[in-house]
Amino acid sequence: TIVRDSLVSHTGPTIIAGDFNTGSHREGVLFRRVVREAGFREARLPVERTATGGPLDWLGIKLKLDRIYYRELELIAAGSPGKTTASDHFPVWSVFRWRD
């Protein structure tokens, strides 16, 4: 409820982005539902993973932990250049324009 209350209390164009680690798949689904209910859309990244997971990689599990959500803006483009050596997470980016 803290996240939901914070999201709905702010008005105007908003971007929320980052590493949204959740403890389980179920928690991730619940978080995305709360964000959508607060009027946000997700900038779909054209990659199937945004992080490497060490042992999880060996099991074929692809981690998509980094996401970009936006409200009251027009999404122009979003992406990720892929793997980097700076972190176990890949950089993600987006370009928006003010809605008319």
Short mmCIF file of C-alpha atoms in Angstrom, two decimals:
data_model
loop_
_atom_site.label_atom_id
_atom_site.label_comp_id
_atom_site.label_asym_id
_atom_site.label_seq_id
_atom_site.Cartn_x
_atom_site.Cartn_y
_atom_site.Cartn_z
CA THR A 1 0.00 0.00 0.00
CA ILE A 2 2.93 2.39 0.53
CA VAL A 3 3.92 2.17 -3.13
CA ARG A 4 0.34 2.54 -4.35
CA ASP A 5 -0.34 5.53 -2.07
CA SER A 6 2.85 7.22 -3.23
CA LEU A 7 2.05 6.66 -6.91
CA VAL A 8 -1.49 8.01 -6.74
CA SER A 9 -0.62 11.00 -4.56
CA HIS A 10 1.63 12.50 -7.25
CA THR A 11 0.06 14.00 -10.36
CA GLY A 12 1.51 15.02 -13.68
CA PRO A 13 4.02 13.44 -16.06
CA THR A 14 6.08 10.85 -14.19
CA ILE A 15 8.79 8.30 -14.97
CA ILE A 16 9.71 5.47 -12.62
CA ALA A 17 12.70 3.42 -13.68
CA GLY A 18 15.25 1.09 -12.23
CA ASP A 19 16.00 -2.32 -10.85
CA PHE A 20 12.71 -3.71 -9.54
CA ASN A 21 14.05 -6.77 -7.76
CA THR A 22 11.22 -8.71 -6.24
CA GLY A 23 11.41 -11.79 -4.08
CA SER A 24 9.35 -13.93 -6.42
CA HIS A 25 7.52 -13.97 -9.75
CA ARG A 26 4.26 -13.43 -7.84
CA GLU A 27 5.61 -10.27 -6.16
CA GLY A 28 6.68 -8.94 -9.56
CA VAL A 29 3.21 -9.53 -10.99
CA LEU A 30 1.61 -7.78 -7.99
CA PHE A 31 3.97 -4.80 -8.29
CA ARG A 32 3.22 -4.40 -12.01
CA ARG A 33 -0.52 -4.53 -11.26
CA VAL A 34 -0.21 -1.74 -8.67
CA VAL A 35 1.75 0.41 -11.11
CA ARG A 36 -0.82 -0.14 -13.89
CA GLU A 37 -3.71 0.65 -11.53
CA ALA A 38 -1.98 3.97 -10.75
CA GLY A 39 -2.15 4.86 -14.45
CA PHE A 40 1.37 3.94 -15.53
CA ARG A 41 2.36 2.14 -18.70
CA GLU A 42 5.49 0.06 -19.16
CA ALA A 43 8.07 0.96 -21.78
CA ARG A 44 8.57 -2.43 -23.40
CA LEU A 45 12.25 -3.17 -23.77
CA PRO A 46 13.23 -5.15 -26.88
CA VAL A 47 15.36 -7.57 -24.84
CA GLU A 48 14.41 -10.76 -23.03
CA ARG A 49 16.71 -10.07 -20.08
CA THR A 50 18.20 -7.09 -18.28
CA ALA A 51 20.50 -8.85 -15.85
CA THR A 52 22.77 -11.82 -15.54
CA GLY A 53 22.16 -14.19 -12.70
CA GLY A 54 25.24 -16.36 -12.22
CA PRO A 55 23.87 -19.82 -11.38
CA LEU A 56 20.46 -18.86 -12.78
CA ASP A 57 22.08 -18.36 -16.18
CA TRP A 58 23.24 -21.97 -16.09
CA LEU A 59 19.63 -23.03 -15.54
CA GLY A 60 18.47 -20.95 -18.51
CA ILE A 61 16.55 -18.45 -16.35
CA LYS A 62 16.54 -14.99 -17.94
CA LEU A 63 16.14 -12.16 -15.45
CA LYS A 64 14.14 -9.10 -16.54
CA LEU A 65 14.46 -6.98 -13.42
CA ASP A 66 15.00 -3.50 -14.86
CA ARG A 67 11.92 -1.69 -16.08
CA ILE A 68 10.70 1.75 -17.10
CA TYR A 69 7.18 2.95 -16.26
CA TYR A 70 5.65 6.24 -17.37
CA ARG A 71 2.48 8.25 -17.10
CA GLU A 72 1.16 11.25 -19.05
CA LEU A 73 4.02 11.15 -21.56
CA GLU A 74 4.40 9.79 -25.08
CA LEU A 75 6.99 7.05 -25.43
CA ILE A 76 9.22 7.55 -28.47
CA ALA A 77 11.69 4.68 -27.98
CA ALA A 78 13.15 2.39 -25.33
CA GLY A 79 15.94 -0.12 -25.33
CA SER A 80 19.00 -1.69 -23.84
CA PRO A 81 22.43 -2.06 -25.41
CA GLY A 82 22.74 -5.45 -23.75
CA LYS A 83 25.40 -6.88 -21.52
CA THR A 84 27.94 -4.64 -19.89
CA THR A 85 30.98 -5.29 -17.73
CA ALA A 86 30.13 -2.45 -15.32
CA SER A 87 27.31 -4.31 -13.56
CA ASP A 88 25.30 -7.52 -13.52
CA HIS A 89 22.43 -5.36 -14.84
CA PHE A 90 22.26 -4.03 -18.38
CA PRO A 91 21.68 -0.30 -18.96
CA VAL A 92 18.16 0.61 -20.07
CA TRP A 93 17.08 3.84 -21.73
CA SER A 94 13.98 5.60 -22.98
CA VAL A 95 12.99 8.75 -24.86
CA PHE A 96 9.73 10.55 -24.14
CA ARG A 97 7.91 13.59 -25.39
CA TRP A 98 5.31 15.73 -23.66
CA ARG A 99 1.83 14.73 -24.72
CA ASP A 100 -0.14 17.37 -26.57
#
